[in-house]
Amino acid sequence: MLPDPVLSTLLPRPPAISAAEYRHRRDALMAQLPDNAAVVLPGAGLMTRSRDSEFAFRQNSDFYYLTGIREPDALLVLLPGRAEGQSVVFCQDRDPTMEAWTGRRLGAAGVVVEHGIDQAFENADRDERLPELLAGRELLYLPLDSAEALIIAEDALADAQAGLRRGRPPLKGWLDISPLIHAMRLIKSEAEIALLRHAALISAHAHRRAMQASRPGLGEFQLQAELEHEFVWQGASGPAYSTIVGSGANACVLHYIENSAPLCEDGLVLIDAGAEFDLYAGDITRTFPVAGRFSDAQRALYQVVLEAQERAVNAVQPGATLTDIHQQVVTDLTAGLIKLGLLEGDVQARVDDNSYKRFYLHSTSHWLGLDVHDVGTYKLDEQTPRPLAVGMVLTVEPGLYIPVDDDIPKAYRGIGIRIEDNVVVTRHGHEVLTADVPKQIVEIEALMAKK
Ligand code: GLY
Ligand code: MN
Ligand code: MN
């Protein structure tokens, strides 16, 4: 039987991350903690959208990284060395009435069986069980930006002060758990890279779809619809961040998300959009002519960005730094701007006096993972940029944004261009996850001609 032409476009999904990998992460985190410490990490709750309706639930990325649990109102407690189990989760109560409205809940048994957590209790038992679990722990690790975690810590302190009278060791205080988790999240496992590869592939397909749909007469929002249709059709939860479709001078607004204007007939359109799959983000930008053919000025400026971007991608390898890669991009863009007459004088002088910032004011890269601007520090200390290492995933996204000002040659006014790929650092250099959407001028024009 011939394959169904529609179903055969469904991209094969990578496997979900195993309960064993989540356990391994929890063990690796606990191995870094001093004796007699505990971790308290709340998951996300539901957020009101309007009146009694809520935004679609999105789990807290750190909580998800350590548990794989996607229910609201859960709490992870890690208790290194505890004989009855080192990982404990408090979760939503089973509740037939609520489950009739919003679907099945894991309950304590589901958390243990399906997620490999050592012990679980429902939230109704929290007030009784949590103080007992934390009693006698001398140091708590929690996300300091979580009001809920801080309340738990303050309650534990009050309990410990009462407990002192019963001869229990005192709670000495609390520290931020986030830097330890974020350092782990900076290096992606094979399973995580497979999910990122899939998010990137879905995103690439969506960009191809938008390129082929583009034509004068449509609105920016209609290209947004093409992209987001493809995301959801492929099983992504939706966009990993607000989709940007900026045509003409809207492309110069870095976080333009209105997407409400008609596509500019003779202009370029910049699309920055990525799918979220299994909570992992894709993050692709492509810029192309609305009507399918670059003008000479668009072509010239695009080629400057493209060459800087390709050189930057090729520089990604273990030991390289984002600072050096950005510096090279700045130099290449500045040289291009001088060649096109948008800046004057010597390349290094225009870099040193920051003139290029009129046209390029963001950085070239950020980490990519569960969060689109993923966690992990960019420096080892104040001075030292972090060298890239195998398993890191980053974006490479130079751009040029030319204002509509009078002193700019007319043909270049109001052109915004960014080209963004997602790149994994590998032992031998790098892998580009987003190669399935064209960025060469001839390839873009050829794809767009195939309506
Ligand atoms: N889409 C946001 C970014 O590229 O960083
Ligand atoms: Mn982006
Ligand atoms: Mn980005």
CSV table of C-alpha atoms and ligand atoms in Angstrom, one decimal:
chain,number,residue,atom,x,y,z
A,1,MET,CA,0.0,0.0,0.0
A,2,LEU,CA,1.3,3.5,-0.8
A,3,PRO,CA,2.0,5.7,2.2
A,4,ASP,CA,-0.6,8.2,3.0
A,5,PRO,CA,0.8,11.5,1.6
A,6,VAL,CA,-0.4,13.5,4.5
A,7,LEU,CA,0.5,11.1,7.4
A,8,SER,CA,3.9,10.4,5.8
A,9,THR,CA,4.9,14.0,6.4
A,10,LEU,CA,4.7,13.4,10.2
A,11,LEU,CA,8.2,13.5,11.5
A,12,PRO,CA,9.2,10.4,13.6
A,13,ARG,CA,9.3,11.3,17.3
A,14,PRO,CA,12.3,10.7,19.5
A,15,PRO,CA,11.8,8.7,22.7
A,16,ALA,CA,10.9,10.5,25.9
A,17,ILE,CA,13.6,10.8,28.5
A,18,SER,CA,13.6,7.7,30.7
A,19,ALA,CA,12.7,7.6,34.4
A,20,ALA,CA,16.3,6.3,34.9
A,21,GLU,CA,17.8,9.4,33.4
A,22,TYR,CA,15.7,11.6,35.7
A,23,ARG,CA,16.9,9.5,38.7
A,24,HIS,CA,20.5,9.9,37.5
A,25,ARG,CA,20.1,13.7,37.5
A,26,ARG,CA,18.6,13.7,41.0
A,27,ASP,CA,21.5,11.5,42.2
A,28,ALA,CA,24.1,13.7,40.5
A,29,LEU,CA,22.6,16.8,42.2
A,30,MET,CA,22.5,15.2,45.6
A,31,ALA,CA,26.1,14.0,45.2
A,32,GLN,CA,27.1,17.7,45.2
A,33,LEU,CA,25.4,18.6,48.5
A,34,PRO,CA,27.0,18.5,51.9
A,35,ASP,CA,25.8,15.9,54.4
A,36,ASN,CA,22.5,16.6,56.1
A,37,ALA,CA,21.2,19.0,53.5
A,38,ALA,CA,17.8,18.9,51.8
A,39,VAL,CA,16.5,20.3,48.5
A,40,VAL,CA,13.1,21.9,48.3
A,41,LEU,CA,11.9,22.6,44.7
A,42,PRO,CA,8.3,23.6,43.9
A,43,GLY,CA,6.9,22.9,40.5
A,44,ALA,CA,4.8,25.5,38.7
A,45,GLY,CA,1.2,26.3,39.4
A,46,LEU,CA,-1.6,27.3,37.1
A,47,MET,CA,-1.8,31.0,36.1
A,48,THR,CA,-5.0,32.9,35.6
A,49,ARG,CA,-5.5,34.1,32.1
A,50,SER,CA,-8.8,35.8,32.7
A,51,ARG,CA,-11.4,35.4,35.4
A,52,ASP,CA,-11.8,31.6,35.9
A,53,SER,CA,-9.8,30.4,32.9
A,54,GLU,CA,-6.1,29.6,33.0
A,55,PHE,CA,-3.1,29.7,30.7
A,56,ALA,CA,-2.1,26.3,29.4
A,57,PHE,CA,0.1,24.7,32.1
A,58,ARG,CA,3.8,24.9,31.6
A,59,GLN,CA,6.0,23.1,34.1
A,60,ASN,CA,8.9,24.9,35.8
A,61,SER,CA,12.0,23.8,33.8
A,62,ASP,CA,14.2,23.0,36.8
A,63,PHE,CA,11.4,20.9,38.4
A,64,TYR,CA,10.8,19.1,35.0
A,65,TYR,CA,14.5,18.5,34.6
A,66,LEU,CA,14.7,16.6,37.8
A,67,THR,CA,11.3,14.7,37.7
A,68,GLY,CA,9.7,14.7,34.2
A,69,ILE,CA,6.4,15.4,36.0
A,70,ARG,CA,4.0,17.7,34.1
A,71,GLU,CA,1.3,18.3,36.7
A,72,PRO,CA,0.8,21.7,38.5
A,73,ASP,CA,1.2,22.2,42.2
A,74,ALA,CA,3.9,19.5,42.9
A,75,LEU,CA,6.8,19.8,45.2
A,76,LEU,CA,10.1,17.9,45.0
A,77,VAL,CA,12.0,17.2,48.2
A,78,LEU,CA,15.5,15.6,48.0
A,79,LEU,CA,16.8,14.1,51.2
A,80,PRO,CA,20.3,12.6,50.7
A,81,GLY,CA,20.9,9.5,52.7
A,82,ARG,CA,17.3,8.9,53.8
A,83,ALA,CA,16.7,5.2,54.2
A,84,GLU,CA,13.0,5.3,53.2
A,85,GLY,CA,13.9,7.1,50.0
A,86,GLN,CA,15.9,10.1,48.9
A,87,SER,CA,13.4,11.6,46.5
A,88,VAL,CA,9.9,12.6,47.7
A,89,VAL,CA,7.2,14.3,45.7
A,90,PHE,CA,4.0,16.0,47.0
A,91,CYS,CA,1.4,16.1,44.2
A,92,GLN,CA,-2.2,17.0,43.5
A,93,ASP,CA,-4.7,14.8,45.3
A,94,ARG,CA,-6.7,12.3,43.3
A,95,ASP,CA,-10.1,13.9,43.0
A,96,PRO,CA,-12.8,12.3,40.9
A,97,THR,CA,-14.8,15.5,40.5
A,98,MET,CA,-11.8,17.6,39.5
A,99,GLU,CA,-10.5,14.8,37.2
A,100,ALA,CA,-13.9,14.8,35.4
A,101,TRP,CA,-13.2,18.5,34.5
A,102,THR,CA,-9.4,18.6,33.9
A,103,GLY,CA,-8.3,15.0,33.3
A,104,ARG,CA,-6.5,12.2,35.1
A,105,ARG,CA,-4.1,13.1,37.9
A,106,LEU,CA,-1.1,11.0,38.7
A,107,GLY,CA,-1.7,10.8,42.5
A,108,ALA,CA,1.0,9.6,44.8
A,109,ALA,CA,1.0,6.1,43.3
A,110,GLY,CA,1.3,7.4,39.8
A,111,VAL,CA,4.3,9.6,40.7
A,112,VAL,CA,6.1,6.6,42.1
A,113,VAL,CA,5.2,4.1,39.4
A,114,GLU,CA,5.4,6.3,36.4
A,115,HIS,CA,8.2,8.7,37.4
A,116,GLY,CA,10.4,6.5,39.6
A,117,ILE,CA,10.2,8.8,42.6
A,118,ASP,CA,11.0,6.9,45.8
A,119,GLN,CA,8.1,8.1,47.8
A,120,ALA,CA,5.1,10.4,47.1
A,121,PHE,CA,2.3,12.0,49.1
A,122,GLU,CA,-0.7,14.0,48.1
A,123,ASN,CA,-0.8,17.6,48.9
A,124,ALA,CA,-3.5,17.0,51.6
A,125,ASP,CA,-0.8,15.3,53.6
A,126,ARG,CA,1.8,18.1,53.1
A,127,ASP,CA,1.3,20.1,56.3
A,128,GLU,CA,1.8,17.0,58.3
A,129,ARG,CA,4.6,15.2,56.4
A,130,LEU,CA,6.8,18.0,55.1
A,131,PRO,CA,8.0,19.3,58.5
A,132,GLU,CA,8.8,15.8,59.6
A,133,LEU,CA,10.8,15.2,56.4
A,134,LEU,CA,12.8,18.4,56.9
A,135,ALA,CA,13.3,18.1,60.6
A,136,GLY,CA,17.0,17.7,61.6
A,137,ARG,CA,18.3,18.8,58.1
A,138,GLU,CA,20.9,21.5,58.8
A,139,LEU,CA,21.0,23.2,55.4
A,140,LEU,CA,18.2,23.7,52.9
A,141,TYR,CA,18.8,24.3,49.1
A,142,LEU,CA,16.0,26.0,47.3
A,143,PRO,CA,15.4,28.4,44.5
A,144,LEU,CA,15.7,31.8,46.2
A,145,ASP,CA,13.3,33.3,43.6
A,146,SER,CA,10.5,31.1,44.8
A,147,ALA,CA,8.2,32.7,47.4
A,148,GLU,CA,6.7,29.2,48.0
A,149,ALA,CA,10.1,27.7,48.8
A,150,LEU,CA,11.0,30.6,51.1
A,151,ILE,CA,7.9,30.1,53.1
A,152,ILE,CA,8.7,26.4,53.4
A,153,ALA,CA,12.2,27.3,54.6
A,154,GLU,CA,10.9,29.9,57.1
A,155,ASP,CA,8.5,27.3,58.5
A,156,ALA,CA,11.3,24.7,58.7
A,157,LEU,CA,13.4,27.3,60.6
A,158,ALA,CA,10.5,27.9,63.1
A,159,ASP,CA,10.0,24.1,63.5
A,160,ALA,CA,13.8,23.6,64.0
A,161,GLN,CA,13.9,26.2,66.7
A,162,ALA,CA,11.0,24.4,68.4
A,163,GLY,CA,12.8,21.1,67.6
A,164,LEU,CA,16.0,22.3,69.3
A,165,ARG,CA,14.2,22.0,72.6
A,166,ARG,CA,13.6,18.4,71.6
A,167,GLY,CA,17.4,17.9,71.0
A,168,ARG,CA,17.3,18.0,67.2
A,169,PRO,CA,20.2,19.6,65.2
A,170,PRO,CA,19.4,23.2,64.3
A,171,LEU,CA,18.6,24.4,60.7
A,172,LYS,CA,21.5,26.7,59.9
A,173,GLY,CA,20.0,28.4,56.9
A,174,TRP,CA,19.4,28.1,53.2
A,175,LEU,CA,21.2,28.5,49.9
A,176,ASP,CA,20.3,28.8,46.3
A,177,ILE,CA,19.9,25.5,44.5
A,178,SER,CA,19.5,27.1,41.1
A,179,PRO,CA,23.2,27.5,40.1
A,180,LEU,CA,23.8,23.8,40.7
A,181,ILE,CA,20.9,22.7,38.6
A,182,HIS,CA,21.7,25.3,35.9
A,183,ALA,CA,25.3,24.1,35.7
A,184,MET,CA,23.9,20.6,35.0
A,185,ARG,CA,21.4,21.8,32.5
A,186,LEU,CA,24.1,23.5,30.5
A,187,ILE,CA,25.5,20.1,29.3
A,188,LYS,CA,22.8,18.2,27.4
A,189,SER,CA,22.5,14.4,27.4
A,190,GLU,CA,22.0,12.5,24.1
A,191,ALA,CA,18.3,12.1,25.0
A,192,GLU,CA,18.0,15.9,25.4
A,193,ILE,CA,19.8,16.6,22.2
A,194,ALA,CA,17.4,14.2,20.4
A,195,LEU,CA,14.5,16.3,21.7
A,196,LEU,CA,16.2,19.5,20.7
A,197,ARG,CA,16.9,18.1,17.3
A,198,HIS,CA,13.2,17.2,16.9
A,199,ALA,CA,12.1,20.7,18.1
A,200,ALA,CA,14.5,22.2,15.6
A,201,LEU,CA,13.3,19.9,12.8
A,202,ILE,CA,9.6,20.8,13.4
A,203,SER,CA,10.6,24.5,13.5
A,204,ALA,CA,12.6,24.1,10.2
A,205,HIS,CA,9.5,22.5,8.5
A,206,ALA,CA,7.4,25.4,9.8
A,207,HIS,CA,9.8,28.0,8.4
A,208,ARG,CA,9.8,26.3,5.0
A,209,ARG,CA,6.0,26.3,5.1
A,210,ALA,CA,5.9,30.0,5.8
A,211,MET,CA,8.4,30.7,3.0
A,212,GLN,CA,6.2,28.9,0.6
A,213,ALA,CA,3.0,30.5,1.8
A,214,SER,CA,4.4,34.1,1.6
A,215,ARG,CA,3.1,36.5,-1.0
A,216,PRO,CA,2.0,40.1,-1.1
A,217,GLY,CA,-1.6,40.5,0.1
A,218,LEU,CA,-1.2,38.4,3.2
A,219,GLY,CA,-0.7,39.7,6.7
A,220,GLU,CA,2.1,38.9,9.1
A,221,PHE,CA,-0.4,37.0,11.2
A,222,GLN,CA,-1.1,34.7,8.4
A,223,LEU,CA,2.5,33.6,8.2
A,224,GLN,CA,2.4,33.2,12.0
A,225,ALA,CA,-0.6,30.9,11.5
A,226,GLU,CA,1.3,28.8,8.9
A,227,LEU,CA,4.2,28.3,11.4
A,228,GLU,CA,2.0,27.5,14.4
A,229,HIS,CA,-0.2,25.2,12.4
A,230,GLU,CA,2.9,23.1,11.5
A,231,PHE,CA,4.1,23.2,15.1
A,232,VAL,CA,0.9,21.7,16.5
A,233,TRP,CA,0.3,19.4,13.6
A,234,GLN,CA,3.7,17.8,14.3
A,235,GLY,CA,2.9,17.3,18.0
A,236,ALA,CA,4.7,20.3,19.5
A,237,SER,CA,2.8,22.0,22.3
A,238,GLY,CA,3.0,25.2,20.3
A,239,PRO,CA,5.6,28.0,20.0
A,240,ALA,CA,8.5,28.0,22.5
A,241,TYR,CA,8.2,31.8,22.7
A,242,SER,CA,6.0,34.4,21.1
A,243,THR,CA,6.4,34.1,17.3
A,244,ILE,CA,7.9,37.2,15.6
A,245,VAL,CA,6.8,37.9,12.0
A,246,GLY,CA,8.1,41.4,11.1
A,247,SER,CA,7.8,42.6,7.6
A,248,GLY,CA,9.6,45.7,6.2
A,249,ALA,CA,10.8,48.0,9.0
A,250,ASN,CA,8.9,45.9,11.6
A,251,ALA,CA,11.9,43.5,11.3
A,252,CYS,CA,14.0,46.2,13.0
A,253,VAL,CA,12.0,45.9,16.2
A,254,LEU,CA,13.8,43.0,17.9
A,255,HIS,CA,10.9,41.6,19.9
A,256,TYR,CA,8.1,42.6,17.5
A,257,ILE,CA,5.2,40.2,18.3
A,258,GLU,CA,2.1,42.2,17.1
A,259,ASN,CA,2.4,40.5,13.7
A,260,SER,CA,-0.6,42.6,12.7
A,261,ALA,CA,0.7,44.5,9.6
A,262,PRO,CA,0.2,43.5,5.9
A,263,LEU,CA,3.2,42.0,4.4
A,264,CYS,CA,5.3,44.7,2.7
A,265,GLU,CA,5.1,44.0,-1.0
A,266,ASP,CA,8.7,44.8,-2.0
A,267,GLY,CA,10.2,44.2,1.5
A,268,LEU,CA,11.7,41.4,3.4
A,269,VAL,CA,10.0,39.5,6.2
A,270,LEU,CA,11.9,38.4,9.3
A,271,ILE,CA,10.5,35.4,11.1
A,272,ASP,CA,11.8,34.3,14.5
A,273,ALA,CA,9.8,31.3,15.6
A,274,GLY,CA,10.5,27.9,17.2
A,275,ALA,CA,8.4,25.0,18.4
A,276,GLU,CA,8.4,23.6,21.9
A,277,PHE,CA,8.5,19.8,21.9
A,278,ASP,CA,8.5,17.9,25.2
A,279,LEU,CA,9.4,21.3,26.7
A,280,TYR,CA,12.5,21.7,24.6
A,281,ALA,CA,12.8,24.8,22.4
A,282,GLY,CA,13.6,25.4,18.8
A,283,ASP,CA,14.7,28.9,18.0
A,284,ILE,CA,15.1,29.7,14.3
A,285,THR,CA,15.2,33.0,12.4
A,286,ARG,CA,15.0,33.4,8.7
A,287,THR,CA,14.6,36.5,6.6
A,288,PHE,CA,13.3,36.4,3.0
A,289,PRO,CA,11.6,38.6,0.4
A,290,VAL,CA,7.8,38.6,0.8
A,291,ALA,CA,7.4,38.1,-3.0
A,292,GLY,CA,10.3,35.6,-3.4
A,293,ARG,CA,13.0,37.7,-5.0
A,294,PHE,CA,15.7,39.7,-3.2
A,295,SER,CA,16.4,43.2,-4.5
A,296,ASP,CA,20.0,44.2,-5.0
A,297,ALA,CA,20.2,46.1,-1.7
A,298,GLN,CA,18.4,43.4,0.2
A,299,ARG,CA,20.8,40.8,-1.4
A,300,ALA,CA,23.9,42.8,-0.5
A,301,LEU,CA,22.9,43.3,3.1
A,302,TYR,CA,21.7,39.7,3.5
A,303,GLN,CA,25.0,38.4,2.2
A,304,VAL,CA,26.9,40.4,4.8
A,305,VAL,CA,24.8,38.8,7.6
A,306,LEU,CA,24.9,35.3,6.1
A,307,GLU,CA,28.7,35.3,5.7
A,308,ALA,CA,29.1,36.5,9.3
A,309,GLN,CA,26.6,33.9,10.5
A,310,GLU,CA,28.3,31.0,8.6
A,311,ARG,CA,31.7,32.0,9.9
A,312,ALA,CA,30.3,32.1,13.4
A,313,VAL,CA,28.6,28.7,13.1
A,314,ASN,CA,31.9,27.2,11.8
A,315,ALA,CA,33.7,28.6,14.8
A,316,VAL,CA,31.6,26.5,17.2
A,317,GLN,CA,33.8,23.8,18.7
A,318,PRO,CA,35.0,22.7,22.1
A,319,GLY,CA,37.3,25.4,23.7
A,320,ALA,CA,35.9,28.3,21.6
A,321,THR,CA,34.1,31.1,23.5
A,322,LEU,CA,30.9,33.0,22.8
A,323,THR,CA,32.8,36.2,23.4
A,324,ASP,CA,35.3,35.4,20.7
A,325,ILE,CA,32.6,34.3,18.3
A,326,HIS,CA,30.6,37.5,18.9
A,327,GLN,CA,33.7,39.6,18.5
A,328,GLN,CA,34.3,38.0,15.1
A,329,VAL,CA,30.7,38.6,14.1
A,330,VAL,CA,30.9,42.3,15.1
A,331,THR,CA,34.1,42.6,13.0
A,332,ASP,CA,32.6,40.9,10.0
A,333,LEU,CA,29.3,42.9,10.1
A,334,THR,CA,31.3,46.2,10.5
A,335,ALA,CA,33.5,45.3,7.5
A,336,GLY,CA,30.3,44.6,5.5
A,337,LEU,CA,28.7,47.9,6.6
A,338,ILE,CA,31.7,49.8,5.5
A,339,LYS,CA,31.8,48.1,2.2
A,340,LEU,CA,28.2,49.0,1.6
A,341,GLY,CA,28.7,52.6,2.6
A,342,LEU,CA,26.6,52.5,5.8
A,343,LEU,CA,29.7,53.1,7.9
A,344,GLU,CA,32.9,54.9,7.1
A,345,GLY,CA,36.6,54.5,7.8
A,346,ASP,CA,38.6,51.7,9.4
A,347,VAL,CA,36.9,48.4,10.5
A,348,GLN,CA,38.7,48.2,13.9
A,349,ALA,CA,38.1,51.9,14.6
A,350,ARG,CA,34.3,51.5,13.9
A,351,VAL,CA,34.3,48.4,16.2
A,352,ASP,CA,36.2,50.2,18.9
A,353,ASP,CA,33.9,53.3,18.9
A,354,ASN,CA,30.8,51.1,18.9
A,355,SER,CA,29.4,52.7,15.7
A,356,TYR,CA,28.3,49.2,14.6
A,357,LYS,CA,25.8,49.2,17.5
A,358,ARG,CA,23.5,51.5,15.5
A,359,PHE,CA,22.9,48.5,13.3
A,360,TYR,CA,23.5,45.5,15.6
A,361,LEU,CA,22.8,45.8,19.3
A,362,HIS,CA,22.2,42.2,20.6
A,363,SER,CA,24.6,39.4,21.3
A,364,THR,CA,25.2,36.6,18.8
A,365,SER,CA,24.4,33.6,20.9
A,366,HIS,CA,22.5,32.3,23.9
A,367,TRP,CA,22.1,28.8,25.4
A,368,LEU,CA,19.2,26.8,24.2
A,369,GLY,CA,17.3,24.0,26.0
A,370,LEU,CA,14.2,23.7,28.2
A,371,ASP,CA,14.1,27.5,28.1
A,372,VAL,CA,14.6,29.3,24.9
A,373,HIS,CA,17.2,31.6,26.6
A,374,ASP,CA,18.5,28.6,28.6
A,375,VAL,CA,20.1,28.7,31.9
A,376,GLY,CA,23.8,28.4,32.7
A,377,THR,CA,26.4,31.2,33.2
A,378,TYR,CA,28.3,32.6,30.3
A,379,LYS,CA,31.4,33.3,32.3
A,380,LEU,CA,33.5,31.3,34.7
A,381,ASP,CA,34.2,34.4,36.7
A,382,GLU,CA,34.0,38.2,36.1
A,383,GLN,CA,36.7,38.1,33.4
A,384,THR,CA,36.8,34.6,32.0
A,385,PRO,CA,34.3,33.6,29.3
A,386,ARG,CA,33.2,29.9,29.6
A,387,PRO,CA,34.8,27.7,27.0
A,388,LEU,CA,32.4,25.7,24.9
A,389,ALA,CA,32.2,22.0,25.8
A,390,VAL,CA,30.7,18.9,24.2
A,391,GLY,CA,26.9,18.8,24.8
A,392,MET,CA,26.3,22.5,25.1
A,393,VAL,CA,23.6,23.8,22.7
A,394,LEU,CA,23.5,27.4,21.6
A,395,THR,CA,22.0,29.7,19.0
A,396,VAL,CA,24.1,31.7,16.4
A,397,GLU,CA,22.0,34.7,15.4
A,398,PRO,CA,23.7,37.8,14.0
A,399,GLY,CA,21.6,40.4,12.4
A,400,LEU,CA,21.6,43.9,10.9
A,401,TYR,CA,18.8,46.4,11.5
A,402,ILE,CA,18.9,49.5,9.4
A,403,PRO,CA,16.9,52.5,10.7
A,404,VAL,CA,14.8,54.6,8.3
A,405,ASP,CA,16.9,57.7,9.1
A,406,ASP,CA,17.7,60.3,6.4
A,407,ASP,CA,21.5,59.7,6.5
A,408,ILE,CA,21.1,56.1,5.3
A,409,PRO,CA,21.1,55.5,1.5
A,410,LYS,CA,17.4,55.0,0.5
A,411,ALA,CA,17.7,51.5,-0.7
A,412,TYR,CA,18.8,50.2,2.7
A,413,ARG,CA,16.4,52.1,4.9
A,414,GLY,CA,14.2,50.0,7.2
A,415,ILE,CA,15.7,46.6,6.3
A,416,GLY,CA,16.0,44.2,9.2
A,417,ILE,CA,17.8,40.9,8.7
A,418,ARG,CA,18.6,38.1,11.2
A,419,ILE,CA,19.7,34.6,10.5
A,420,GLU,CA,19.5,32.2,13.4
A,421,ASP,CA,20.5,28.5,13.7
A,422,ASN,CA,20.7,26.1,16.7
A,423,VAL,CA,24.0,24.4,17.2
A,424,VAL,CA,25.3,21.6,19.4
A,425,VAL,CA,28.9,21.4,20.4
A,426,THR,CA,30.3,18.0,19.5
A,427,ARG,CA,33.6,16.3,20.1
A,428,HIS,CA,34.8,17.2,16.6
A,429,GLY,CA,33.2,20.6,16.3
A,430,HIS,CA,29.5,21.1,16.0
A,431,GLU,CA,26.2,19.9,14.6
A,432,VAL,CA,23.7,22.4,13.1
A,433,LEU,CA,20.2,21.2,14.2
A,434,THR,CA,18.4,23.7,11.9
A,435,ALA,CA,19.9,22.9,8.6
A,436,ASP,CA,16.6,21.8,7.1
A,437,VAL,CA,15.5,25.4,6.4
A,438,PRO,CA,17.4,27.2,3.6
A,439,LYS,CA,19.4,30.3,4.3
A,440,GLN,CA,21.4,30.7,1.0
A,441,ILE,CA,19.8,33.3,-1.3
A,442,VAL,CA,19.5,30.9,-4.3
A,443,GLU,CA,17.9,28.2,-2.1
A,444,ILE,CA,15.4,30.5,-0.6
A,445,GLU,CA,14.4,31.9,-4.0
A,446,ALA,CA,14.1,28.3,-5.4
A,447,LEU,CA,11.9,27.1,-2.5
A,448,MET,CA,9.7,30.2,-2.7
A,449,ALA,CA,9.3,29.7,-6.5
A,450,LYS,CA,7.8,26.2,-5.8
A,451,LYS,CA,4.5,27.4,-4.5
B,1,GLY,N1,13.6,34.3,19.8
B,1,GLY,C1,14.3,35.0,20.8
B,1,GLY,C2,15.7,34.9,20.4
B,1,GLY,O1,16.1,34.6,19.3
B,1,GLY,O2,16.6,35.0,21.3
B,2,MN,MN,15.0,33.5,17.9
B,3,MN,MN,17.6,33.1,19.9
